[in-house]
Backbone as CSV, one residue per row, in Angstrom:
resi,resn,N_x,N_y,N_z,CA_x,CA_y,CA_z,C_x,C_y,C_z
1,MET,6.761,109.085,-52.528,5.382,108.678,-52.817,5.076,107.316,-52.196
2,ALA,6.057,106.405,-52.351,5.859,105.066,-51.790,5.795,105.126,-50.277
3,ARG,6.616,106.044,-49.685,6.606,106.168,-48.224,5.262,106.686,-47.732
4,ASN,4.692,107.643,-48.470,3.387,108.175,-48.079,2.307,107.103,-48.152
5,ALA,2.360,106.267,-49.197,1.377,105.188,-49.336,1.531,104.175,-48.208
6,GLU,2.792,103.881,-47.855,3.041,102.937,-46.765,2.530,103.487,-45.439
7,LYS,2.743,104.783,-45.213,2.257,105.416,-43.992,0.733,105.393,-43.931
8,ALA,0.105,105.618,-45.095,-1.356,105.610,-45.135,-1.904,104.230,-44.809
9,MET,-1.256,103.176,-45.355,-1.711,101.815,-45.079,-1.509,101.466,-43.612
10,THR,-0.391,101.909,-43.037,-0.136,101.647,-41.618,-1.167,102.341,-40.746
11,ALA,-1.484,103.564,-41.099,-2.486,104.309,-40.334,-3.856,103.665,-40.455
12,LEU,-4.180,103.184,-41.671,-5.465,102.522,-41.876,-5.549,101.242,-41.058
13,ALA,-4.451,100.469,-41.050,-4.441,99.228,-40.270,-4.604,99.527,-38.789
14,ARG,-3.926,100.590,-38.332,-4.052,100.965,-36.926,-5.473,101.418,-36.608
15,TRP,-6.089,102.130,-37.523,-7.472,102.593,-37.346,-8.439,101.413,-37.272
16,ARG,-8.236,100.449,-38.173,-9.097,99.258,-38.160,-8.977,98.511,-36.844
17,ARG,-7.741,98.341,-36.401,-7.514,97.616,-35.149,-8.180,98.335,-33.985
18,MET,-8.064,99.658,-33.969,-8.661,100.447,-32.897,-10.176,100.294,-32.885
19,LYS,-10.782,100.311,-34.080,-12.236,100.176,-34.165,-12.686,98.781,-33.757
20,GLU,-11.903,97.756,-34.137,-12.247,96.390,-33.748,-12.228,96.240,-32.236
21,LEU,-11.191,96.777,-31.610,-11.105,96.693,-30.154,-12.210,97.495,-29.493
22,GLU,-12.552,98.625,-30.104,-13.614,99.464,-29.552,-14.954,98.749,-29.598
23,GLU,-15.236,98.078,-30.747,-16.505,97.373,-30.891,-16.548,96.120,-30.030
24,ARG,-15.415,95.445,-29.922,-15.376,94.201,-29.165,-15.390,94.452,-27.670
25,GLY,-14.681,95.491,-27.251,-14.572,95.766,-25.827,-13.624,94.766,-25.183
26,PRO,-13.492,94.799,-23.873,-12.603,93.847,-23.191,-13.099,92.414,-23.349
27,VAL,-12.156,91.471,-23.465,-12.525,90.067,-23.609,-13.194,89.599,-22.325
28,ALA,-14.454,89.239,-22.447,-15.241,88.889,-21.266,-15.074,87.414,-20.915
29,ARG,-15.175,87.127,-19.633,-15.196,85.744,-19.171,-16.642,85.300,-19.093
30,ARG,-16.849,84.014,-19.317,-18.220,83.512,-19.388,-18.899,83.610,-18.021
31,PRO,-19.982,84.369,-17.932,-20.692,84.487,-16.649,-21.570,83.268,-16.395
32,LEU,-21.865,83.020,-15.139,-22.752,81.910,-14.798,-24.182,82.214,-15.224
33,ASP,-24.573,83.467,-15.117,-25.915,83.891,-15.506,-25.853,84.479,-16.911
34,THR,-26.525,83.848,-17.857,-26.464,84.312,-19.248,-27.015,85.719,-19.411
35,ARG,-27.875,86.154,-18.511,-28.459,87.493,-18.623,-27.433,88.593,-18.410
36,GLU,-26.295,88.250,-17.827,-25.245,89.241,-17.624,-24.509,89.564,-18.920
37,CYS,-24.681,88.731,-19.927,-24.037,88.959,-21.225,-24.978,89.777,-22.105
38,ARG,-24.505,90.922,-22.576,-25.319,91.797,-23.419,-24.705,91.983,-24.804
39,ASN,-23.710,91.184,-25.110,-23.000,91.283,-26.380,-23.187,89.988,-27.164
40,LEU,-23.764,90.086,-28.357,-24.038,88.899,-29.166,-22.757,88.166,-29.547
41,VAL,-21.706,88.913,-29.863,-20.436,88.281,-30.246,-19.894,87.438,-29.096
42,ASP,-19.956,87.973,-27.878,-19.495,87.216,-26.715,-20.357,85.979,-26.496
43,ALA,-21.672,86.125,-26.648,-22.578,84.993,-26.446,-22.277,83.874,-27.438
44,GLU,-22.013,84.242,-28.692,-21.654,83.246,-29.706,-20.341,82.560,-29.327
45,ARG,-19.388,83.330,-28.830,-18.093,82.758,-28.433,-18.255,81.794,-27.267
46,PHE,-19.087,82.155,-26.297,-19.314,81.278,-25.155,-19.943,79.963,-25.610
47,ARG,-20.871,80.039,-26.565,-21.503,78.815,-27.071,-20.464,77.917,-27.745
48,ARG,-19.565,78.513,-28.524,-18.524,77.714,-29.181,-17.603,77.066,-28.154
49,GLU,-17.294,77.795,-27.079,-16.459,77.222,-26.020,-17.131,76.000,-25.401
50,ILE,-18.423,76.116,-25.149,-19.162,75.001,-24.545,-19.208,73.818,-25.500
51,LEU,-19.425,74.085,-26.787,-19.425,73.005,-27.778,-18.077,72.289,-27.792
52,GLY,-16.996,73.058,-27.660,-15.671,72.444,-27.607,-15.514,71.545,-26.394
53,ASP,-16.010,72.004,-25.244,-15.941,71.182,-24.028,-16.766,69.905,-24.182
54,ILE,-17.942,70.033,-24.786,-18.801,68.863,-24.996,-18.111,67.856,-25.908
55,SER,-17.518,68.349,-26.989,-16.848,67.459,-27.941,-15.711,66.686,-27.281
56,LYS,-14.921,67.383,-26.440,-13.804,66.717,-25.765,-14.296,65.604,-24.841
57,LYS,-15.346,65.886,-24.094,-15.847,64.898,-23.135,-16.536,63.738,-23.851
58,ILE,-17.177,64.010,-24.979,-17.793,62.931,-25.747,-16.715,62.015,-26.325
59,ALA,-15.580,62.602,-26.718,-14.470,61.776,-27.204,-13.919,60.908,-26.072
60,GLN,-13.852,61.451,-24.868,-13.343,60.691,-23.724,-14.274,59.551,-23.336
61,ILE,-15.570,59.790,-23.415,-16.533,58.809,-22.912,-16.670,57.607,-23.838
62,GLN,-16.024,57.640,-24.992,-16.056,56.487,-25.889,-15.209,55.335,-25.356
63,ASN,-14.336,55.618,-24.389,-13.396,54.614,-23.877,-14.019,53.832,-22.719
64,PRO,-14.383,52.556,-22.928,-14.993,51.773,-21.850,-14.015,51.437,-20.727
65,GLY,-12.718,51.602,-20.993,-11.717,51.285,-19.987,-11.635,52.302,-18.858
66,LEU,-12.375,53.373,-18.944,-12.350,54.385,-17.886,-13.001,53.896,-16.602
67,GLY,-13.855,52.907,-16.718,-14.533,52.402,-15.527,-15.897,53.038,-15.332
68,GLU,-16.731,52.352,-14.570,-18.124,52.781,-14.415,-18.253,54.166,-13.794
69,TYR,-17.521,54.436,-12.715,-17.691,55.705,-12.006,-17.251,56.892,-12.864
70,LYS,-16.124,56.741,-13.551,-15.641,57.819,-14.415,-16.606,58.056,-15.567
71,LEU,-17.129,56.978,-16.138,-18.073,57.116,-17.245,-19.350,57.820,-16.796
72,ARG,-19.825,57.473,-15.616,-21.039,58.124,-15.113,-20.786,59.616,-14.844
73,ASP,-19.616,59.925,-14.299,-19.286,61.331,-14.049,-19.205,62.119,-15.356
74,LEU,-18.549,61.526,-16.355,-18.452,62.184,-17.653,-19.825,62.390,-18.274
75,ASN,-20.671,61.382,-18.171,-22.001,61.481,-18.753,-22.824,62.579,-18.062
76,ASP,-22.688,62.659,-16.736,-23.374,63.728,-15.995,-22.877,65.103,-16.435
77,GLU,-21.562,65.210,-16.622,-20.979,66.491,-17.011,-21.441,66.902,-18.405
78,ILE,-21.538,65.942,-19.324,-22.014,66.247,-20.675,-23.453,66.743,-20.628
79,ASN,-24.287,66.089,-19.839,-25.674,66.528,-19.717,-25.764,67.931,-19.113
80,ARG,-24.887,68.218,-18.156,-24.880,69.559,-17.563,-24.477,70.603,-18.604
81,LEU,-23.450,70.288,-19.397,-22.997,71.218,-20.420,-24.051,71.434,-21.499
82,LEU,-24.821,70.396,-21.791,-25.895,70.544,-22.772,-26.944,71.537,-22.288
83,LYS,-27.219,71.523,-20.992,-28.166,72.490,-20.429,-27.593,73.907,-20.498
84,VAL,-26.292,74.025,-20.220,-25.645,75.331,-20.303,-25.666,75.834,-21.745
85,LYS,-25.398,74.932,-22.679,-25.432,75.297,-24.099,-26.811,75.798,-24.498
86,TYR,-27.832,75.107,-24.041,-29.201,75.508,-24.367,-29.506,76.896,-23.799
87,ALA,-29.022,77.163,-22.582,-29.249,78.475,-21.967,-28.601,79.582,-22.799
88,TRP,-27.392,79.322,-23.307,-26.723,80.327,-24.132,-27.393,80.472,-25.487
89,GLU,-27.940,79.393,-26.022,-28.669,79.497,-27.282,-29.929,80.341,-27.113
90,CYS,-30.565,80.223,-25.971,-31.727,81.076,-25.680,-31.295,82.538,-25.595
91,ARG,-30.146,82.774,-24.951,-29.661,84.146,-24.816,-29.270,84.724,-26.165
92,ILE,-28.650,83.919,-27.017,-28.276,84.369,-28.361,-29.513,84.798,-29.138
93,LYS,-30.585,84.016,-29.027,-31.836,84.374,-29.697,-32.387,85.685,-29.136
94,GLU,-32.306,85.874,-27.829,-32.792,87.107,-27.207,-32.009,88.326,-27.690
95,LEU,-30.723,88.129,-27.988,-29.878,89.227,-28.450,-29.987,89.455,-29.952
96,GLY,-30.890,88.708,-30.608,-31.107,88.897,-32.037,-30.266,88.014,-32.930
97,GLY,-29.662,86.975,-32.366,-28.820,86.087,-33.155,-29.566,84.881,-33.699
98,THR,-28.813,83.890,-34.157,-29.375,82.679,-34.753,-30.102,81.841,-33.709
99,ASP,-31.214,81.239,-34.117,-31.950,80.340,-33.223,-31.405,78.929,-33.415
100,TYR,-30.349,78.594,-32.682,-29.714,77.282,-32.811,-30.616,76.161,-32.310
101,ARG,-31.606,76.483,-31.509,-32.489,75.453,-30.964,-33.278,74.767,-32.065
102,LYS,-33.594,75.480,-33.127,-34.320,74.882,-34.245,-33.396,74.058,-35.136
103,MET,-32.113,74.386,-35.104,-31.160,73.704,-35.981,-30.731,72.356,-35.433
104,ALA,-30.808,72.158,-34.132,-30.349,70.905,-33.518,-31.329,70.449,-32.454
105,PRO,-32.476,69.907,-32.866,-33.483,69.487,-31.890,-33.105,68.245,-31.106
106,ARG,-32.117,67.505,-31.598,-31.687,66.286,-30.910,-30.199,66.327,-30.653
107,GLU,-29.795,65.855,-29.497,-28.388,65.820,-29.146,-27.799,64.483,-29.586
108,LEU,-26.645,64.550,-30.242,-26.031,63.338,-30.775,-24.587,63.236,-30.322
109,ASP,-24.121,62.019,-30.138,-22.714,61.851,-29.774,-21.889,61.601,-31.024
110,SER,-20.569,61.412,-30.855,-19.684,61.303,-32.003,-19.938,60.060,-32.834
111,SER,-20.619,59.067,-32.273,-20.929,57.870,-33.044,-22.201,58.054,-33.849
112,GLY,-22.868,59.189,-33.694,-24.031,59.477,-34.523,-25.340,59.447,-33.795
113,GLN,-25.356,59.146,-32.518,-26.634,59.115,-31.826,-26.453,59.318,-30.328
114,GLY,-27.447,59.921,-29.716,-27.471,60.080,-28.278,-28.725,59.394,-27.773
115,VAL,-28.588,58.538,-26.792,-29.713,57.731,-26.330,-30.361,58.396,-25.126
116,TYR,-31.667,58.587,-25.193,-32.388,59.248,-24.115,-32.771,58.269,-23.012
117,GLY,-32.599,58.737,-21.771,-33.046,57.972,-20.620,-34.276,58.630,-20.027
118,ASN,-34.393,58.593,-18.699,-35.545,59.187,-18.037,-35.462,60.709,-18.039
119,LYS,-36.601,61.357,-18.269,-36.730,62.818,-18.190,-35.715,63.547,-19.069
120,GLY,-35.474,63.011,-20.256,-34.593,63.684,-21.197,-33.113,63.522,-20.933
121,TYR,-32.735,62.726,-19.947,-31.319,62.503,-19.652,-30.704,61.687,-20.781
122,LEU,-29.520,62.098,-21.244,-28.863,61.441,-22.369,-27.702,60.564,-21.916
123,TYR,-27.522,59.449,-22.613,-26.374,58.568,-22.380,-25.522,58.551,-23.639
124,PHE,-24.209,58.705,-23.459,-23.294,58.787,-24.583,-22.229,57.695,-24.511
125,GLY,-21.710,57.333,-25.699,-20.567,56.434,-25.787,-20.696,55.173,-24.959
126,ALA,-19.632,54.872,-24.203,-19.594,53.650,-23.399,-20.590,53.681,-22.249
127,ALA,-21.112,54.850,-21.906,-22.100,54.941,-20.824,-23.401,54.242,-21.199
128,LYS,-23.634,54.056,-22.483,-24.856,53.366,-22.922,-24.819,51.879,-22.585
129,ASP,-23.620,51.366,-22.294,-23.475,49.943,-21.979,-23.244,49.692,-20.493
130,LEU,-23.431,50.704,-19.669,-23.255,50.527,-18.227,-24.346,49.631,-17.647
131,PRO,-24.061,48.971,-16.527,-25.068,48.102,-15.902,-26.368,48.851,-15.615
132,GLY,-27.450,48.273,-16.068,-28.762,48.860,-15.842,-29.216,49.799,-16.937
133,VAL,-28.268,50.369,-17.679,-28.644,51.333,-18.719,-29.214,50.622,-19.936
134,ARG,-28.524,49.590,-20.405,-29.014,48.859,-21.574,-30.388,48.257,-21.294
135,GLU,-30.568,47.689,-20.097,-31.868,47.109,-19.745,-32.956,48.176,-19.744
136,LEU,-32.591,49.376,-19.315,-33.546,50.482,-19.296,-34.060,50.790,-20.692
137,PHE,-33.161,50.811,-21.661,-33.570,51.124,-23.022,-34.309,49.964,-23.684
138,GLU,-33.911,48.750,-23.348,-34.617,47.598,-23.909,-36.065,47.575,-23.430
139,LYS,-36.260,47.892,-22.154,-37.618,47.934,-21.607,-38.419,49.059,-22.247
140,ALA,-37.769,50.213,-22.421,-38.458,51.349,-23.032,-38.829,51.047,-24.475
141,ALA,-37.961,50.308,-25.180,-38.245,49.974,-26.573,-39.454,49.062,-26.686
142,GLU,-39.619,48.149,-25.731,-40.763,47.241,-25.758,-42.072,47.976,-25.506
143,GLU,-42.002,49.057,-24.720,-43.213,49.783,-24.365,-43.586,50.858,-25.376
144,GLU,-42.681,51.183,-26.273,-42.954,52.241,-27.243,-44.004,51.802,-28.254
145,GLU,-44.774,52.775,-28.713,-45.737,52.528,-29.777,-44.990,52.396,-31.101
146,PRO,-45.587,51.707,-32.075,-44.932,51.567,-33.383,-44.559,52.909,-34.001
147,LYS,-45.417,53.923,-33.801,-45.143,55.233,-34.369,-43.877,55.822,-33.764
148,GLU,-43.731,55.648,-32.456,-42.546,56.170,-31.796,-41.296,55.423,-32.242
149,LYS,-41.442,54.108,-32.459,-40.300,53.324,-32.929,-39.839,53.825,-34.287
150,LYS,-40.807,54.115,-35.132,-40.461,54.583,-36.462,-39.727,55.916,-36.382
151,ARG,-40.186,56.778,-35.512,-39.544,58.080,-35.334,-38.126,57.907,-34.790
152,GLY,-37.951,56.970,-33.863,-36.626,56.717,-33.315,-35.677,56.187,-34.372
153,ASP,-36.181,55.321,-35.252,-35.341,54.795,-36.322,-34.889,55.907,-37.262
154,MET,-35.795,56.852,-37.509,-35.438,57.969,-38.382,-34.344,58.824,-37.756
155,LEU,-34.414,59.006,-36.446,-33.420,59.827,-35.759,-32.041,59.179,-35.775
156,LYS,-31.992,57.859,-35.826,-30.703,57.168,-35.845,-29.915,57.477,-37.109
157,ASN,-30.609,57.896,-38.170,-29.944,58.194,-39.426,-29.342,59.595,-39.458
158,VAL,-29.593,60.363,-38.414,-29.030,61.710,-38.344,-27.649,61.622,-37.719
159,ASP,-26.621,62.156,-38.425,-25.257,62.019,-37.909,-24.872,63.193,-37.014
160,ALA,-23.644,63.140,-36.515,-23.184,64.127,-35.525,-23.046,65.528,-36.107
161,ASN,-22.844,65.639,-37.414,-22.733,66.960,-38.020,-24.021,67.760,-37.861
162,TYR,-25.153,67.037,-37.831,-26.447,67.715,-37.707,-26.581,68.413,-36.369
163,TYR,-25.955,67.836,-35.352,-26.025,68.423,-34.012,-25.245,69.730,-33.920
164,GLY,-24.155,69.834,-34.681,-23.412,71.081,-34.698,-22.081,71.054,-33.976
165,TYR,-21.582,69.854,-33.639,-20.275,69.792,-32.995,-19.171,70.217,-33.950
166,MET,-19.448,70.171,-35.245,-18.446,70.518,-36.246,-18.919,71.719,-37.053
167,ASP,-19.356,72.763,-36.373,-19.871,73.948,-37.046,-18.864,74.537,-38.019
168,ASP,-17.593,74.497,-37.653,-16.582,75.116,-38.493,-16.180,74.234,-39.672
169,ASP,-16.638,72.990,-39.708,-16.227,72.064,-40.762,-17.303,71.829,-41.809
170,ASP,-18.464,72.475,-41.671,-19.545,72.183,-42.603,-19.549,73.088,-43.822
171,GLY,-18.592,74.015,-43.882,-18.498,74.869,-45.052,-19.475,76.019,-45.086
172,LEU,-20.275,76.204,-44.065,-21.284,77.258,-44.049,-20.868,78.450,-43.204
173,LEU,-20.179,78.195,-42.119,-19.860,79.270,-41.181,-18.855,80.254,-41.762
174,VAL,-17.820,79.742,-42.428,-16.768,80.613,-42.941,-17.291,81.626,-43.962
175,PRO,-18.111,81.211,-44.971,-18.653,82.210,-45.907,-19.469,83.290,-45.217
176,LEU,-20.263,82.904,-44.215,-21.059,83.898,-43.495,-20.160,84.878,-42.752
177,GLU,-19.089,84.350,-42.144,-18.162,85.230,-41.440,-17.463,86.175,-42.413
178,ARG,-17.177,85.681,-43.626,-16.528,86.542,-44.613,-17.443,87.679,-45.037
179,ILE,-18.746,87.393,-45.160,-19.702,88.441,-45.522,-19.704,89.537,-44.469
180,GLU,-19.767,89.119,-43.190,-19.761,90.097,-42.103,-18.433,90.850,-42.053
181,GLU,-17.341,90.139,-42.354,-16.029,90.786,-42.346,-15.936,91.833,-43.445
182,ASP,-16.493,91.511,-44.640,-16.493,92.479,-45.741,-17.303,93.714,-45.385
183,ARG,-18.456,93.496,-44.738,-19.276,94.637,-44.339,-18.531,95.527,-43.354
184,ALA,-17.876,94.889,-42.374,-17.132,95.664,-41.385,-15.976,96.416,-42.038
185,ARG,-15.316,95.766,-43.018,-14.190,96.407,-43.688,-14.652,97.624,-44.487
186,LYS,-15.805,97.495,-45.183,-16.323,98.626,-45.947,-16.689,99.782,-45.034
187,ARG,-17.273,99.442,-43.879,-17.647,100.490,-42.932,-16.409,101.217,-42.414
188,LEU,-15.351,100.453,-42.121,-14.113,101.061,-41.635,-13.448,101.913,-42.713
189,GLU,-13.522,101.455,-43.976,-12.921,102.224,-45.060,-13.649,103.546,-45.263
190,GLU,-14.989,103.522,-45.082,-15.745,104.765,-45.191,-15.350,105.735,-44.082
191,GLU,-15.174,105.198,-42.871,-14.734,106.049,-41.769,-13.323,106.556,-42.014
192,TRP,-12.506,105.704,-42.623,-11.133,106.104,-42.924,-11.103,107.254,-43.916
193,LYS,-11.986,107.218,-44.926,-12.031,108.301,-45.901,-12.359,109.628,-45.229
194,ALA,-13.189,109.548,-44.185,-13.607,110.763,-43.498,-12.579,111.240,-42.476
195,LYS,-11.913,110.291,-41.798,-11.033,110.659,-40.690,-9.565,110.326,-40.931
196,GLY,-9.277,109.595,-41.997,-7.904,109.180,-42.252,-6.927,110.324,-42.427
197,PRO,-7.288,111.367,-43.218,-6.346,112.484,-43.391,-5.885,113.088,-42.072
198,THR,-6.790,113.137,-41.102,-6.418,113.674,-39.787,-5.332,112.822,-39.145
199,MET,-5.476,111.492,-39.274,-4.480,110.588,-38.700,-3.138,110.732,-39.414
200,ASN,-3.167,110.981,-40.737,-1.920,111.190,-41.465,-1.192,112.432,-40.968
201,ARG,-1.970,113.472,-40.628,-1.350,114.681,-40.090,-0.670,114.383,-38.763
202,TRP,-1.303,113.512,-37.961,-0.675,113.108,-36.700,0.663,112.417,-36.957
203,ASP,0.686,111.538,-37.975,1.933,110.843,-38.295,3.009,111.831,-38.735
204,ASP,2.622,112.842,-39.546,3.587,113.834,-39.998,4.156,114.609,-38.815
205,MET,3.277,114.910,-37.845,3.735,115.616,-36.654,4.733,114.763,-35.876
206,ASP,4.461,113.453,-35.786,5.390,112.553,-35.096,6.744,112.528,-35.791
207,ASP,6.709,112.446,-37.129,7.963,112.414,-37.878,8.758,113.695,-37.657
208,GLU,8.067,114.822,-37.647,8.739,116.107,-37.456,9.352,116.199,-36.064
209,MET,8.637,115.640,-35.069,9.131,115.676,-33.706,10.428,114.872,-33.586
210,TYR,10.425,113.632,-34.149,11.625,112.805,-34.097,12.786,113.447,-34.870
211,LYS,12.434,114.128,-35.965,13.462,114.786,-36.767,14.137,115.887,-35.960
212,ASN,13.328,116.655,-35.232,13.877,117.724,-34.405,14.753,117.165,-33.288
213,GLU,14.343,116.020,-32.718,15.142,115.395,-31.676,16.493,114.956,-32.205
214,ASP,16.512,114.438,-33.448,17.776,114.008,-34.049,18.712,115.200,-34.245
215,ILE,18.141,116.332,-34.664,18.957,117.532,-34.883,19.564,118.005,-33.568
216,SER,18.751,117.956,-32.507,19.230,118.386,-31.194,20.368,117.500,-30.713
217,ASP,20.258,116.203,-30.931,21.311,115.271,-30.520,22.608,115.550,-31.267
218,ASP,22.478,115.874,-32.568,23.673,116.137,-33.366,24.401,117.385,-32.869
219,GLU,23.630,118.344,-32.390,24.245,119.579,-31.914,25.127,119.318,-30.706
220,PHE,24.710,118.336,-29.857,25.516,117.989,-28.691,26.739,117.194,-29.111
């Protein structure tokens, strides 16, 4: 009886794994054109990969000892990745997923703020203190209207968690994933009730085949 229960659990686990692979399909590499991605799960994964790359580079750019040229290159790369992230967020929305654009209207660095330059260009970490950059912001601050200054002060109080670099640490993502996991598990169990007995018969046939092979070997 225990052996039959163990076989049933093994078959169920194998069935679940097969269905997961079937639904997921082959692990896709991130395409340059977001329109080539037609799978919401893949699009979400690509966005998380980009967020990870952004976080690593933001951590690097905090070091003023890297030198001006390295800091400028890092800052350019972060801005490029932010555009790529936005493109994937648009694609996720098109595929029926979460609209992350509404959740993070402002880009922030690990110190809690991202400083805007010309035409929406952002400066992060030690790049904010590069020659010419600080003067640029000081001049812009003098020209801003009081209303804009007030809005800027309010934005400074928003920390890096609001931007979403720590999506997995805010305590919200895991419960949502568990809900989806429970739904998928229930769906698989329903399919198992309908098709599981057939798989058990396959296992019995395998056992019988190996048993016959053992008998044949003994005869020799």
